[in-house]
Coordinates of C-alpha atoms and ligand atoms in Angstrom, one line a residue:
Chain A
X4 CA -13.2 17.3 -120.5
X5 CA -11.3 20.4 -121.2
X6 CA -10.4 23.4 -119.1
X7 CA -11.5 26.6 -120.8
X8 CA -11.3 30.3 -120.3
X9 CA -14.1 31.9 -122.3
X10 CA -13.7 35.5 -123.3
X11 CA -12.2 36.5 -119.9
X12 CA -11.2 40.1 -119.1
X13 CA -9.4 41.5 -116.0
X14 CA -8.7 45.1 -115.3
X15 CA -6.4 46.6 -112.6
X16 CA -7.6 50.2 -112.3
X17 CA -7.0 51.5 -115.8
X18 CA -4.8 48.7 -116.9
X19 CA -6.4 45.9 -118.8
X20 CA -4.3 42.8 -117.9
X21 CA -6.5 40.3 -119.8
X22 CA -8.7 41.5 -122.6
X23 CA -11.3 39.1 -124.0
X24 CA -9.0 36.1 -123.9
X25 CA -10.2 32.7 -124.8
X26 CA -8.2 29.5 -124.4
X27 CA -8.8 25.9 -123.8
X28 CA -6.5 23.1 -122.6
X29 CA -7.4 19.5 -123.5
X30 CA -6.3 16.5 -121.4
X31 CA -3.0 15.1 -122.5
X32 CA -2.0 18.3 -124.2
X33 CA 0.9 20.5 -123.5
X34 CA 0.0 24.1 -124.2
X35 CA 2.5 26.9 -124.2
X36 CA 1.6 30.4 -123.0
X37 CA 4.0 33.0 -124.2
X38 CA 4.3 36.7 -124.4
X39 CA 6.5 39.6 -123.4
X40 CA 6.8 40.7 -119.7
X41 CA 3.5 42.2 -118.5
X42 CA 1.5 40.5 -121.3
X43 CA -1.0 39.1 -118.8
X44 CA 0.2 35.4 -118.6
X45 CA 0.3 35.1 -114.9
X46 CA -3.0 36.9 -114.7
X47 CA -4.5 34.3 -117.0
X48 CA -3.2 31.5 -114.8
X49 CA -4.6 33.2 -111.8
X50 CA -8.0 33.3 -113.5
X51 CA -7.7 29.6 -114.6
X52 CA -6.9 28.6 -111.0
X53 CA -9.4 30.7 -109.2
X54 CA -7.0 33.2 -107.7
X55 CA -8.4 36.0 -109.8
X56 CA -12.0 36.5 -110.6
X57 CA -12.5 37.7 -114.2
X58 CA -14.5 40.9 -114.6
X59 CA -16.0 39.4 -117.7
X60 CA -16.1 35.9 -119.1
X61 CA -16.2 32.5 -117.6
X62 CA -14.1 29.5 -116.6
X63 CA -15.4 26.1 -117.3
X64 CA -14.0 22.7 -116.4
X65 CA -15.5 20.0 -118.6
X66 CA -18.4 22.2 -119.1
X67 CA -19.0 23.0 -115.4
X68 CA -18.9 26.7 -114.6
X69 CA -16.1 27.4 -112.1
X70 CA -16.1 31.2 -112.2
X71 CA -16.2 32.8 -108.8
X72 CA -15.2 29.7 -106.9
X73 CA -12.3 29.8 -104.4
X74 CA -8.8 28.6 -105.3
X75 CA -9.3 25.6 -102.9
X76 CA -12.3 24.5 -105.0
X77 CA -10.2 24.7 -108.2
X78 CA -7.5 22.6 -106.6
X79 CA -9.9 20.0 -105.3
X80 CA -11.4 19.9 -108.8
X81 CA -8.0 19.0 -110.1
X82 CA -6.8 22.3 -111.4
X83 CA -3.3 22.7 -109.9
X84 CA -1.0 25.6 -110.5
X85 CA 2.6 26.4 -109.6
X86 CA 3.9 29.8 -108.8
X87 CA 6.4 32.0 -110.6
X88 CA 8.2 32.3 -107.3
X89 CA 7.6 28.6 -106.4
X90 CA 6.3 29.5 -102.9
X91 CA 7.3 26.4 -101.0
X92 CA 6.2 26.0 -97.4
X93 CA 9.7 27.0 -96.3
X94 CA 9.4 26.1 -92.6
X95 CA 8.1 22.6 -93.4
X96 CA 10.3 19.7 -94.5
X97 CA 10.6 18.9 -98.2
X98 CA 8.6 15.8 -97.6
X99 CA 5.9 17.6 -95.7
X100 CA 5.6 20.1 -98.6
X101 CA 4.5 17.2 -100.8
X102 CA 2.5 15.5 -98.0
X103 CA 0.2 18.5 -97.8
X104 CA -1.5 17.8 -101.1
X105 CA -1.8 14.1 -100.3
X106 CA -3.1 14.6 -96.8
X107 CA -5.5 17.2 -98.2
X108 CA -6.9 14.6 -100.5
X109 CA -7.8 12.5 -97.6
X110 CA -4.8 10.2 -97.2
X111 CA -3.6 9.2 -93.7
X112 CA -0.2 10.6 -92.7
X113 CA 1.7 7.3 -93.1
X114 CA 0.4 6.6 -96.6
X115 CA 0.9 10.3 -97.5
X116 CA 4.5 10.0 -96.4
X117 CA 5.1 6.9 -98.4
X118 CA 3.8 8.5 -101.6
X119 CA 5.6 11.7 -100.9
X120 CA 8.9 9.9 -100.7
X121 CA 8.1 8.1 -104.0
X122 CA 7.3 11.4 -105.7
X123 CA 10.5 13.0 -104.3
X124 CA 12.5 10.1 -105.6
X125 CA 11.0 10.8 -109.1
X126 CA 12.4 14.3 -108.8
X127 CA 15.8 13.2 -107.4
X128 CA 15.0 14.9 -104.1
X129 CA 14.8 11.9 -101.8
X130 CA 18.0 12.8 -100.0
X131 CA 16.4 16.2 -99.1
X132 CA 13.2 14.8 -97.8
X133 CA 13.8 15.4 -94.1
X134 CA 15.3 18.9 -94.5
X135 CA 13.4 22.1 -94.3
X136 CA 12.4 23.4 -97.7
X137 CA 14.3 26.6 -97.0
X138 CA 17.5 24.6 -97.3
X139 CA 16.9 23.8 -101.0
X140 CA 18.9 25.2 -103.9
X141 CA 17.1 27.1 -106.6
X142 CA 16.8 24.1 -109.0
X143 CA 15.8 21.8 -106.2
X144 CA 13.1 24.3 -105.2
X145 CA 11.6 24.2 -108.6
X146 CA 11.6 20.4 -108.7
X147 CA 10.0 20.3 -105.2
X148 CA 7.4 22.7 -106.5
X149 CA 6.5 20.2 -109.2
X150 CA 6.4 17.3 -106.8
X151 CA 4.1 19.2 -104.6
X152 CA 1.8 20.0 -107.5
X153 CA 1.7 16.4 -108.6
X154 CA 0.8 15.3 -105.1
X155 CA -2.6 16.9 -105.9
X156 CA -3.2 14.5 -108.8
X157 CA -3.9 17.3 -111.3
X158 CA -6.2 16.9 -114.2
X159 CA -4.8 20.2 -115.4
X160 CA -1.4 21.5 -114.4
X161 CA -0.7 25.2 -114.9
X162 CA 3.1 25.9 -114.6
X163 CA 4.2 29.5 -114.3
X164 CA 7.7 29.8 -115.7
X165 CA 8.9 26.4 -114.3
X166 CA 12.3 26.7 -116.1
X167 CA 13.1 30.3 -115.0
X168 CA 16.6 30.6 -113.8
X169 CA 17.5 27.0 -114.6
X170 CA 20.7 26.1 -116.4
X171 CA 20.4 24.6 -119.9
X172 CA 20.9 21.0 -118.6
X173 CA 18.4 21.5 -115.8
X174 CA 15.8 23.0 -118.3
X175 CA 16.3 20.0 -120.5
X176 CA 15.7 17.7 -117.5
X177 CA 12.6 19.7 -116.6
X178 CA 11.3 19.3 -120.2
X179 CA 11.6 15.5 -119.8
X180 CA 9.9 15.7 -116.4
X181 CA 6.9 17.6 -117.9
X182 CA 6.6 15.1 -120.8
X183 CA 6.7 12.2 -118.4
X184 CA 4.0 13.8 -116.3
X185 CA 1.8 14.0 -119.3
X186 CA 2.6 10.4 -120.2
X187 CA 1.9 9.0 -116.7
X188 CA -0.9 11.2 -115.5
X189 CA -2.5 12.1 -118.8
X190 CA -3.2 15.6 -117.5
X191 CA -3.4 18.7 -119.6
X192 CA -0.5 21.0 -119.0
X193 CA -0.2 24.7 -119.5
X194 CA 3.4 26.1 -119.4
X195 CA 4.3 29.8 -119.3
X196 CA 7.8 30.0 -120.5
X197 CA 10.2 32.6 -121.9
X198 CA 12.8 30.1 -123.3
X199 CA 11.6 29.8 -126.9
X200 CA 13.7 26.8 -127.8
X201 CA 12.2 25.0 -124.8
X202 CA 8.6 26.1 -125.6
X203 CA 8.9 25.1 -129.3
X204 CA 10.2 21.7 -128.6
X205 CA 7.9 21.0 -125.6
X206 CA 4.5 22.2 -126.6
X207 CA 1.8 20.8 -128.9
X208 CA 0.2 24.1 -129.2
X209 CA 1.1 27.7 -128.3
X210 CA -1.0 30.7 -127.2
X211 CA 0.6 34.1 -127.5
X212 CA -0.5 37.1 -125.4
X213 CA 0.5 40.7 -125.9
X214 CA -0.8 43.6 -123.9
X215 CA -3.5 41.4 -122.4
X216 CA -4.8 40.2 -125.8
X217 CA -4.5 37.0 -127.8
X218 CA -2.0 37.7 -130.6
X219 CA -1.8 34.3 -132.0
X220 CA -2.6 30.7 -131.3
X221 CA -1.4 27.6 -133.1
X222 CA 1.2 24.9 -133.6
X223 CA 4.8 25.8 -132.8
X224 CA 5.8 26.0 -136.5
X225 CA 2.8 28.3 -137.2
X226 CA 3.7 30.5 -134.2
X227 CA 7.3 30.7 -135.3
X228 CA 6.3 32.0 -138.7
X229 CA 3.6 34.4 -137.4
X230 CA 4.5 38.1 -138.2
X231 CA 2.3 39.4 -135.4
X232 CA 4.2 37.4 -132.8
X233 CA 7.5 38.7 -134.1
X234 CA 6.2 42.3 -133.8
X235 CA 5.0 41.6 -130.2
X236 CA 8.4 40.4 -129.2
X237 CA 10.1 43.4 -130.8
X238 CA 8.2 45.5 -128.4
X239 CA 5.5 47.3 -130.4
X240 CA 2.6 45.3 -128.9
X241 CA -0.5 45.0 -131.1
X242 CA -2.7 46.5 -128.3
Chain B
X3 CA -7.0 4.5 -88.0
X4 CA -4.1 2.1 -87.9
X5 CA -2.2 3.9 -90.7
X6 CA -2.6 7.1 -88.9
X7 CA -1.4 5.6 -85.7
X8 CA 1.7 4.2 -87.3
X9 CA 2.5 7.5 -88.9
X10 CA 3.3 8.8 -85.4
X11 CA 5.8 6.0 -84.8
X12 CA 7.3 6.2 -88.2
X13 CA 10.8 7.5 -88.6
X14 CA 11.5 8.4 -85.0
X15 CA 8.8 11.1 -85.1
X16 CA 7.7 10.2 -81.6
X17 CA 11.2 10.8 -80.1
X18 CA 10.5 14.5 -79.3
X19 CA 7.3 13.5 -77.5
X20 CA 9.1 10.9 -75.4
X21 CA 11.9 13.3 -74.5
X22 CA 9.5 16.1 -73.5
X23 CA 7.5 13.7 -71.3
X24 CA 10.7 12.4 -69.7
X25 CA 11.8 16.0 -69.0
X26 CA 8.5 16.9 -67.3
X27 CA 8.6 13.7 -65.2
X28 CA 12.2 14.3 -64.3
X29 CA 11.4 17.8 -63.2
X30 CA 8.5 16.6 -61.0
X31 CA 10.7 13.8 -59.7
X32 CA 13.4 16.3 -58.7
X33 CA 10.8 18.6 -57.1
X34 CA 9.7 15.7 -54.9
X35 CA 13.0 16.2 -53.0
X36 CA 12.9 20.0 -52.8
X37 CA 11.6 22.1 -49.9
X38 CA 7.8 22.6 -49.9
X39 CA 8.1 26.2 -51.2
X40 CA 10.1 25.2 -54.2
X41 CA 7.8 22.2 -54.8
X42 CA 4.8 24.6 -54.9
X43 CA 6.7 26.8 -57.4
X44 CA 7.4 23.9 -59.6
X45 CA 3.8 22.8 -59.4
X46 CA 2.7 26.2 -60.5
X47 CA 5.3 26.1 -63.2
X48 CA 3.8 22.8 -64.5
X49 CA 0.4 24.5 -64.5
X50 CA 1.9 27.3 -66.5
X51 CA 3.4 24.7 -68.8
X52 CA -0.1 23.4 -69.5
X53 CA -1.2 27.0 -70.3
X54 CA 1.8 27.6 -72.6
X55 CA 1.3 24.3 -74.5
X56 CA -2.4 25.2 -74.8
X57 CA -1.5 28.5 -76.3
X58 CA 1.1 26.8 -78.6
X59 CA -1.5 24.5 -80.1
X60 CA -3.1 27.5 -81.8
X61 CA -0.3 30.0 -82.1
X62 CA 2.5 27.6 -83.1
X63 CA 0.6 25.9 -85.8
X64 CA -1.4 28.8 -87.2
X65 CA 1.2 31.5 -86.8
X66 CA -1.5 33.8 -85.4
X67 CA -0.7 35.2 -82.0
X68 CA -3.6 34.9 -79.5
X69 CA -4.1 37.2 -76.6
X70 CA -7.3 35.4 -75.7
X71 CA -6.2 32.1 -74.2
X72 CA -6.1 33.4 -70.6
X73 CA -9.9 34.0 -71.0
X74 CA -10.2 30.3 -71.7
X75 CA -8.3 29.6 -68.5
X76 CA -10.7 31.8 -66.7
X77 CA -13.7 30.0 -68.2
X78 CA -12.2 26.7 -67.2
X79 CA -11.5 27.9 -63.7
X80 CA -14.9 29.3 -63.0
X81 CA -16.9 26.4 -64.6
X82 CA -14.9 23.9 -62.6
X83 CA -15.3 25.9 -59.4
X84 CA -19.0 26.2 -59.8
X85 CA -19.3 22.4 -60.4
X86 CA -17.0 21.2 -57.7
X87 CA -17.3 23.6 -54.8
X88 CA -19.1 22.2 -51.7
X89 CA -22.7 23.4 -51.6
X90 CA -22.0 25.0 -48.2
X91 CA -19.2 27.1 -49.7
X92 CA -21.4 28.2 -52.6
X93 CA -24.1 29.2 -50.1
X94 CA -21.6 31.6 -48.5
X95 CA -19.9 33.1 -51.6
X96 CA -22.7 32.7 -54.2
X97 CA -26.0 33.0 -52.4
X98 CA -27.8 34.0 -55.6
X99 CA -26.6 31.0 -57.6
X100 CA -29.3 29.2 -59.7
X101 CA -30.6 26.2 -57.8
X102 CA -29.3 23.6 -60.2
X103 CA -25.8 24.9 -59.7
X104 CA -26.0 25.5 -56.0
X105 CA -26.4 21.8 -55.2
X106 CA -23.9 20.3 -57.7
X107 CA -20.8 18.8 -56.2
X108 CA -19.0 17.0 -59.1
X109 CA -15.7 15.1 -58.6
X110 CA -12.6 17.0 -59.6
X111 CA -11.9 15.2 -62.9
X112 CA -15.5 15.7 -64.1
X113 CA -15.3 19.4 -63.2
X114 CA -11.9 19.7 -65.0
X115 CA -13.2 18.1 -68.2
X116 CA -16.3 20.3 -68.1
X117 CA -14.2 23.4 -67.6
X118 CA -12.0 22.5 -70.6
X119 CA -15.1 21.7 -72.6
X120 CA -16.8 25.0 -71.7
X121 CA -13.7 26.9 -72.9
X122 CA -13.6 24.8 -76.1
X123 CA -17.2 25.6 -76.7
X124 CA -16.7 29.3 -76.3
X125 CA -13.7 29.1 -78.7
X126 CA -15.9 27.3 -81.2
X127 CA -18.5 30.0 -81.2
X128 CA -16.1 33.0 -81.0
X129 CA -13.7 31.4 -83.4
X130 CA -16.2 30.9 -86.1
X131 CA -16.2 34.5 -87.3
X132 CA -12.7 35.2 -86.0
X133 CA -10.7 32.5 -87.8
X134 CA -11.7 34.1 -91.1
X135 CA -9.7 37.2 -90.2
X136 CA -6.1 37.3 -91.2
X137 CA -3.0 37.8 -89.1
X138 CA -3.0 40.9 -87.0
X139 CA -6.8 41.4 -87.2
X140 CA -7.3 37.9 -85.7
X141 CA -4.8 38.7 -82.9
X142 CA -6.6 41.9 -82.0
X143 CA -9.9 40.0 -82.0
X144 CA -8.5 37.5 -79.6
X145 CA -7.6 40.3 -77.3
X146 CA -11.2 41.4 -77.4
X147 CA -12.1 37.9 -76.2
X148 CA -9.9 38.5 -73.2
X149 CA -11.4 41.8 -72.4
X150 CA -15.0 40.6 -72.8
X151 CA -14.4 37.6 -70.5
X152 CA -12.8 39.8 -67.9
X153 CA -15.7 42.2 -67.9
X154 CA -18.4 39.5 -67.9
X155 CA -16.8 37.4 -65.2
X156 CA -16.1 40.5 -63.1
X157 CA -19.7 41.7 -63.2
X158 CA -21.8 38.6 -63.3
X159 CA -21.9 38.6 -59.6
X160 CA -24.6 36.0 -59.0
X161 CA -22.6 33.3 -60.8
X162 CA -19.0 34.3 -60.4
X163 CA -19.0 36.4 -57.3
X164 CA -17.9 39.4 -59.4
X165 CA -14.9 41.1 -58.0
X166 CA -14.8 38.9 -54.9
X167 CA -12.8 35.8 -54.7
X168 CA -14.4 32.5 -54.7
X169 CA -12.9 30.4 -51.9
X170 CA -13.3 26.9 -50.6
X171 CA -12.6 25.1 -53.9
X172 CA -11.4 21.5 -53.4
X173 CA -7.6 21.6 -53.5
X174 CA -6.7 18.5 -55.3
X175 CA -3.8 19.8 -57.5
X176 CA -0.4 18.9 -56.2
X177 CA 2.9 18.2 -57.9
X178 CA 1.9 14.9 -59.6
X179 CA -1.6 16.0 -60.6
X180 CA 0.0 19.0 -62.4
X181 CA 2.7 16.8 -63.9
X182 CA 0.1 14.3 -65.1
X183 CA -1.9 17.1 -66.8
X184 CA 1.3 18.6 -68.2
X185 CA 2.1 15.2 -69.9
X186 CA -1.5 15.0 -71.1
X187 CA -1.3 18.5 -72.6
X188 CA 2.0 17.6 -74.3
X189 CA 0.5 14.5 -75.8
X190 CA -2.6 16.3 -77.1
X191 CA -0.4 19.0 -78.6
X192 CA 1.8 16.5 -80.2
X193 CA -1.0 14.4 -81.6
X194 CA -2.6 17.6 -83.0
X195 CA 0.6 18.8 -84.7
X196 CA 1.2 15.4 -86.2
X197 CA -2.4 15.1 -87.4
X198 CA -3.5 15.8 -90.9
X199 CA -5.3 19.0 -89.8
X200 CA -2.1 20.1 -88.0
X201 CA 0.0 19.7 -91.0
X202 CA -2.4 21.5 -93.3
X203 CA -2.6 24.4 -90.8
X204 CA 1.2 24.7 -90.6
X205 CA 1.3 24.8 -94.4
X206 CA -1.1 27.7 -94.3
X207 CA 1.1 29.3 -91.7
X208 CA 4.0 29.1 -94.0
X209 CA 2.2 30.5 -97.1
X210 CA -1.5 31.1 -97.2
X211 CA -1.6 31.5 -100.9
X212 CA 0.3 28.4 -101.8
X213 CA -1.8 26.5 -99.2
X214 CA -4.9 27.6 -101.0
X215 CA -3.5 26.4 -104.2
X216 CA -3.0 23.0 -102.6
X217 CA -6.6 22.9 -101.7
X218 CA -6.1 23.7 -98.0
X219 CA -9.2 25.1 -96.3
X220 CA -7.3 27.2 -93.7
X221 CA -10.3 28.5 -91.8
X222 CA -11.5 25.1 -90.6
X223 CA -8.0 23.9 -89.6
X224 CA -7.5 27.1 -87.7
X225 CA -10.8 26.7 -85.9
X226 CA -10.0 23.1 -85.0
X227 CA -6.6 24.2 -83.5
X228 CA -8.3 27.1 -81.7
X229 CA -10.9 24.8 -80.0
X230 CA -8.2 22.3 -78.9
X231 CA -6.0 25.2 -77.7
X232 CA -8.9 26.6 -75.7
X233 CA -9.6 23.2 -74.2
X234 CA -6.0 22.8 -73.0
X235 CA -6.0 26.4 -71.7
X236 CA -9.2 25.8 -69.9
X237 CA -7.7 22.8 -68.2
X238 CA -4.7 25.0 -67.1
X239 CA -7.2 27.4 -65.6
X240 CA -8.9 24.6 -63.7
X241 CA -5.6 23.4 -62.4
X242 CA -4.6 26.8 -61.2
X243 CA -8.0 27.3 -59.4
X244 CA -7.7 23.9 -57.7
X245 CA -4.1 24.5 -56.8
X246 CA -4.8 27.8 -55.1
X247 CA -8.2 26.9 -53.8
X248 CA -9.6 30.2 -54.8
X249 CA -10.6 32.0 -58.0
X250 CA -10.3 35.7 -58.7
X251 CA -11.1 37.4 -61.9
X252 CA -8.0 39.5 -61.6
X253 CA -5.8 36.4 -61.8
X254 CA -6.9 35.9 -65.4
X255 CA -6.0 39.1 -67.1
X256 CA -3.0 41.0 -68.4
X257 CA -0.2 39.8 -66.0
X258 CA -0.9 36.1 -66.7
X259 CA -1.4 36.8 -70.4
X260 CA 2.0 38.5 -70.6
X261 CA 3.7 35.7 -68.6
X262 CA 2.2 32.9 -70.8
X263 CA 3.1 34.7 -74.0
X264 CA 6.6 35.5 -72.8
X265 CA 7.2 31.9 -72.0
X266 CA 6.1 30.8 -75.5
X267 CA 8.1 33.5 -77.2
X268 CA 11.2 32.9 -75.2
X269 CA 11.0 29.1 -75.7
X270 CA 10.1 29.5 -79.3
X271 CA 6.6 29.5 -80.6
X272 CA 7.2 27.3 -83.6
X273 CA 7.7 24.0 -81.9
X274 CA 6.2 22.1 -79.0
X275 CA 9.8 21.8 -77.6
X276 CA 9.9 25.6 -77.5
X277 CA 6.6 25.8 -75.6
X278 CA 7.8 23.3 -73.0
X279 CA 11.3 24.8 -72.8
X280 CA 9.9 28.3 -72.4
X281 CA 7.7 27.3 -69.5
X282 CA 10.4 25.3 -67.7
X283 CA 13.2 27.8 -68.2
X284 CA 11.2 30.8 -67.1
X285 CA 9.8 28.9 -64.1
X286 CA 13.3 28.0 -63.0
X287 CA 14.6 31.6 -63.7
X288 CA 11.8 33.2 -61.8
X289 CA 12.4 30.9 -58.9
X290 CA 16.1 31.8 -58.9
X291 CA 15.1 35.5 -59.0
X292 CA 12.8 35.0 -56.1
X293 CA 15.6 33.4 -54.1
X294 CA 17.8 36.3 -55.1
X295 CA 15.2 38.8 -54.0
X296 CA 15.0 37.1 -50.6
X297 CA 18.8 37.3 -50.5
X298 CA 21.5 35.5 -48.7
X299 CA 22.3 36.2 -45.2
X300 CA 26.0 36.5 -44.4
X301 CA 26.5 37.1 -40.7
X302 CA 24.0 39.8 -39.8
X303 CA 24.0 41.3 -43.3
X304 CA 21.5 40.3 -46.0
X305 CA 22.5 40.7 -49.7
X306 CA 19.3 40.8 -51.8
X307 CA 18.4 41.8 -55.3
X308 CA 15.9 44.7 -55.5
X309 CA 12.2 43.6 -55.6
X310 CA 10.5 43.5 -59.0
X311 CA 13.8 42.5 -60.6
X312 CA 12.2 39.2 -61.8
X313 CA 9.5 40.9 -63.9
X314 CA 12.0 43.4 -65.4
X315 CA 14.3 40.6 -66.3
X316 CA 11.5 38.6 -67.9
X317 CA 10.6 41.5 -70.1
X318 CA 14.2 42.1 -71.0
X319 CA 14.8 38.5 -71.8
X320 CA 11.8 38.5 -74.1
X321 CA 13.1 41.6 -75.8
X322 CA 16.5 40.0 -76.3
X323 CA 15.0 36.9 -77.7
X324 CA 12.8 38.8 -80.2
X325 CA 15.8 40.8 -81.3
X326 CA 18.5 38.1 -81.5
X327 CA 16.8 34.7 -81.7
X328 CA 13.3 35.2 -83.1
X329 CA 12.6 31.5 -83.1
X330 CA 13.3 31.3 -79.4
X331 CA 15.4 28.8 -77.4
X332 CA 14.2 25.9 -79.5
X333 CA 14.8 27.7 -82.7
X334 CA 11.6 26.3 -84.3
X335 CA 12.8 22.7 -84.0
X336 CA 11.7 19.7 -82.0
X337 CA 14.1 18.3 -79.5
X338 CA 15.9 15.1 -80.7
X339 CA 18.1 12.4 -79.3
X340 CA 20.7 12.7 -77.8
X341 CA 19.6 14.9 -75.0
X342 CA 19.4 18.7 -75.6
X343 CA 18.0 20.6 -78.5
X344 CA 20.7 19.0 -80.5
X345 CA 19.5 18.8 -84.1
X346 CA 21.7 21.4 -85.8
X347 CA 20.2 23.6 -88.5
X348 CA 20.1 21.3 -91.5
X349 CA 20.6 24.2 -93.9
X350 CA 24.0 23.0 -95.2
X351 CA 24.1 19.3 -94.2
X352 CA 22.6 16.8 -96.6
X353 CA 21.1 14.0 -94.6
X354 CA 19.6 10.7 -95.7
X355 CA 15.9 10.4 -95.0
X356 CA 15.0 7.7 -92.5
Ligands
LIG428 N1 -2.6 42.5 -108.6 C1 -2.3 43.4 -109.5 N2 -2.6 44.7 -109.3 C2 -2.3 45.6 -110.3 N3 -1.7 45.3 -111.4 C3 -1.4 44.0 -111.7 C4 -1.7 43.0 -110.7 N4 -1.2 41.8 -111.2 C5 -0.7 42.1 -112.4 N5 -0.8 43.4 -112.7 C6 -0.4 44.1 -113.9 O1 -1.0 43.4 -115.0 C7 -0.1 43.2 -116.1 C8 0.0 41.8 -116.4 O2 0.7 41.1 -115.4 P1 1.1 39.6 -115.4 O3 1.7 39.3 -114.1 O4 -0.1 38.8 -115.8 O5 2.1 39.6 -116.6 P2 3.0 38.4 -117.1 O6 2.7 38.2 -118.5 O7 2.9 37.2 -116.2 O8 4.5 39.0 -117.0 P3 5.9 38.3 -116.6 O9 6.4 37.7 -117.8 O10 6.7 39.5 -116.2 O11 5.7 37.4 -115.5 C9 1.2 43.9 -115.7 O12 1.2 45.2 -116.2 C10 1.1 43.9 -114.2 O13 1.8 45.0 -113.7
LIG429 MG1 4.2 36.2 -114.9

């Protein structure tokens, strides 16, 4: 029942963005994915969500080979990702942004709307429901992105820097939201995050990338103590 | 079914539809009292409205400009002409027509629906490969549809009469027939945009990548919109043919394409309100221009605007809109109560959801 990348590699020209990376997310687990800028974190999420086909290696969902399928197929299989830049449907209303996932799963529009409003209420966005998504503030945009992702009923949720640019209080709120998502939906969650305090307190396990390779993987306390991780963050990547 | 139906009536969503229908009916009602010439112009304007709404169904929801919809108008016009013309008239204009067509004399409505269906079928077949293309490639491909249909219709002499006009079509389209179809077109476009497929298509218009991440299969929703769009455009072609009583291949080419696109751009291609507003505003403006070109007679002197001014102004207006108000008159929103495109941009005003 896990989502796994098995020895995946991706090259962009001469640049190896992911080099023989293996990682697995179990249901109900919050896995942190960290590493310096350009380490290949987003690329790995792209691979795990079908947006990037690995040049080597495979993606499996509960043992089923997913490699080479389209992003839509990943989404329909319950692998849902957010974007570093959120990418809301800016010309649609906030409610419609959430309805898209619900309607795509086969719900009628009225039922989709009811559920969308419930989801928006969870993220304290109900008062914004009828407005265009382009009207949202940055923090609201991030929350709307989460609501939109949840509308897809993820089995695995891949979040690319969900707390980027959020104030401390908002980040704390986001952490609670992520934990309650796990609680309520039981999904496996992968979080890319640069805020170390947040990652350490949020995640059950952490996977560290540097220069496209796995540097370390383990519990937060193990990662905190790992010398290779410290080196990576000081800049001299172990590539 | 019932849940979907109620979605349309939920939260005042149906208000724009009701207003647009009321506007069309009011326009037709007003034209009822106008001189015959003006009445005919309004009728033609309503036919154009059907064409603009047809174009909007695809362009507005997909964000991909289509240059091909006038080809669907042509297909609708010719198919309906062939099915409804009196056998005697066909004998004169189309002596080489296959026997099964030569004798058919369908009633107007059946011919119209067949014309729309034929256009939709062509859109389905042509759209299957085209809808996979992205943005500008798809637009250019739709232009190819226009050129191909123009060439085929202009040279398939035994069936279309080639470069010659077909005459003697039953003339059954008057003010209220046109108004009725305009209302029908608006209803179809509204139902489509409020449908599940319409919503998913608009999501892909906003962000193709994020839509894919939401599991949206853009190609199929684009194709659905293209087919519906072609059907409505086909009906517009039928109406034009049975309003004029003649069909000419030249009618359905670049001039009409420009006019219909200009109407949509000026009205605003991102809302149904925009499509309707563009058709009506341009129709009224063109009519004013025409009157200006005829001029006013004061004593024995006639003051008139120079001929051709109307077209030049239309082009200029489109340019100004593109430059200064890219979302057109309607600004990408649907009309709402009270009268007038009154919903302000909600950017800064928090509003409670219904
Ligand atoms: N489509 C692409 N084409 C070429 N190079 C790319 C592409 N996508 C990513 N890269 C490169 O691959 C490397 C890894 O990029 P990636 O976006 O995965 O890093 P990241 O760990 O997410 O970084 P950040 O923390 O800045 O988001 C970078 O050097 C980047 O420039
Ligand atoms: Mg990144």
